[in-house]
């Protein structure tokens, strides 16, 4: 059932407060990034300038770390009815583990195009490039959106563009967003959560328009039990390893393999 807007904002705000007021010492598995680290590889201005939506300004992602499958792997995935994945730094971190889990679950192979700090516009550009060069498999996984908290209004158009590229005869699986950086102050954390919820609402609105869009509810899974925000995210955005990584990847695999 689609959450209503009041539920999304109310629970989301509570999630942000939970992160903001926590003084719990993190374990090695859930340690926060240091003050000098940048969320998802962003330029430092992302944490010092509020920007028009309160979360900061997206820095350049051109030199971000990336994980992109070879042409040979792309063709293997197409030949075996596997999955194409387009993601950001969360997927750079978790993609290999996810591919292993999916292969063990139903034998599906995965080809990835994951790039740290990349907003959804860049992920959809990559989707368009692969669609033109190779074609697309029956299942496409979009794990993008955390980097859109800096400019939420642009997200809906990119989601529509992705659905247009994929068409009606394939299924798009989209992981929703929980991004509240531990490295910034409480005011900016509240903006992060507000913008994450705004992005998620755009996903749910799109689901009303596209019967072949499946939302993987990572944010709701975290909100159900507030301690998960501390234990399953290492910095408020990226899953802890292995606890958060395993949990998020399992949600994705369950959705990809559901009949």
Short mmCIF file of C-alpha atoms in Angstrom, two decimals, residues 140-236:
data_model
loop_
_atom_site.label_atom_id
_atom_site.label_comp_id
_atom_site.label_asym_id
_atom_site.label_seq_id
_atom_site.Cartn_x
_atom_site.Cartn_y
_atom_site.Cartn_z
CA UNK A 140 16.38 -2.89 -14.68
CA UNK A 141 17.47 -1.86 -11.18
CA UNK A 142 17.80 1.85 -10.40
CA UNK A 143 19.64 2.48 -7.13
CA UNK A 144 19.90 6.23 -7.56
CA UNK A 145 18.54 9.26 -5.77
CA UNK A 146 20.65 9.97 -2.68
CA UNK A 147 22.60 12.60 -4.60
CA UNK A 148 19.36 14.33 -5.63
CA UNK A 149 18.67 15.69 -2.14
CA UNK A 150 20.51 18.83 -3.25
CA UNK A 151 17.98 19.55 -6.02
CA UNK A 152 14.81 17.48 -5.46
CA UNK A 153 12.53 19.16 -8.05
CA UNK A 154 14.55 17.72 -10.93
CA UNK A 155 14.05 14.11 -9.85
CA UNK A 156 10.54 13.45 -11.20
CA UNK A 157 11.51 14.33 -14.77
CA UNK A 158 14.48 11.96 -14.61
CA UNK A 159 12.27 9.19 -13.29
CA UNK A 160 9.85 9.75 -16.17
CA UNK A 161 12.77 9.72 -18.60
CA UNK A 162 14.00 6.39 -17.21
CA UNK A 163 10.56 4.84 -17.54
CA UNK A 164 10.28 6.09 -21.12
CA UNK A 165 13.64 4.53 -22.03
CA UNK A 166 12.75 1.19 -20.45
CA UNK A 167 9.26 1.05 -21.94
CA UNK A 168 6.18 -0.77 -20.73
CA UNK A 169 7.33 -4.34 -21.36
CA UNK A 170 10.15 -4.38 -18.81
CA UNK A 171 10.14 -3.82 -15.06
CA UNK A 172 12.04 -1.08 -13.27
CA UNK A 173 12.99 -1.70 -9.63
CA UNK A 174 13.89 1.51 -7.80
CA UNK A 175 15.43 1.62 -4.32
CA UNK A 176 14.03 4.53 -2.36
CA UNK A 177 16.05 7.01 -0.38
CA UNK A 178 17.23 7.56 3.18
CA UNK A 179 19.98 10.18 3.26
CA UNK A 180 20.66 12.09 6.49
CA UNK A 181 24.35 12.81 6.83
CA UNK A 182 25.83 12.41 10.29
CA UNK A 183 28.68 14.77 9.35
CA UNK A 184 26.46 17.88 9.16
CA UNK A 185 24.52 19.87 11.75
CA UNK A 186 20.97 19.22 12.91
CA UNK A 187 19.41 21.87 10.66
CA UNK A 188 20.97 20.41 7.56
CA UNK A 189 20.08 16.90 8.70
CA UNK A 190 16.43 17.92 8.86
CA UNK A 191 16.74 19.31 5.34
CA UNK A 192 18.31 16.03 4.20
CA UNK A 193 15.38 14.07 5.60
CA UNK A 194 12.80 16.45 4.19
CA UNK A 195 14.42 16.21 0.77
CA UNK A 196 14.75 12.41 0.98
CA UNK A 197 11.03 12.22 1.75
CA UNK A 198 10.27 14.61 -1.10
CA UNK A 199 12.15 12.34 -3.51
CA UNK A 200 10.35 9.27 -2.19
CA UNK A 201 6.96 10.94 -2.67
CA UNK A 202 7.89 11.56 -6.29
CA UNK A 203 8.58 7.84 -6.63
CA UNK A 204 5.19 6.94 -5.18
CA UNK A 205 3.48 9.43 -7.45
CA UNK A 206 5.25 7.85 -10.42
CA UNK A 207 4.09 4.41 -9.34
CA UNK A 208 0.55 5.63 -9.92
CA UNK A 209 1.50 6.31 -13.55
CA UNK A 210 3.66 3.28 -14.28
CA UNK A 211 2.37 -0.21 -13.55
CA UNK A 212 5.86 -1.63 -14.24
CA UNK A 213 7.60 0.43 -11.54
CA UNK A 214 8.45 -1.44 -8.33
CA UNK A 215 9.69 0.55 -5.34
CA UNK A 216 12.08 -1.18 -2.95
CA UNK A 217 11.27 0.40 0.41
CA UNK A 218 14.65 0.74 2.06
CA UNK A 219 13.66 3.98 3.82
CA UNK A 220 10.54 2.47 5.39
CA UNK A 221 12.50 -0.61 6.46
CA UNK A 222 14.89 1.66 8.35
CA UNK A 223 12.16 3.82 9.88
CA UNK A 224 10.16 0.91 11.32
CA UNK A 225 12.75 0.44 14.06
CA UNK A 226 14.71 3.65 14.75
CA UNK A 227 17.80 1.80 16.01
CA UNK A 228 18.32 0.65 12.44
CA UNK A 229 19.21 4.20 11.43
CA UNK A 230 22.19 3.97 13.76
CA UNK A 231 23.22 0.36 13.23
CA UNK A 232 22.49 -0.19 9.55
CA UNK A 233 23.91 3.11 8.21
CA UNK A 234 27.55 3.95 8.83
CA UNK A 235 27.27 7.66 8.04
CA UNK A 236 23.56 8.30 7.72
#
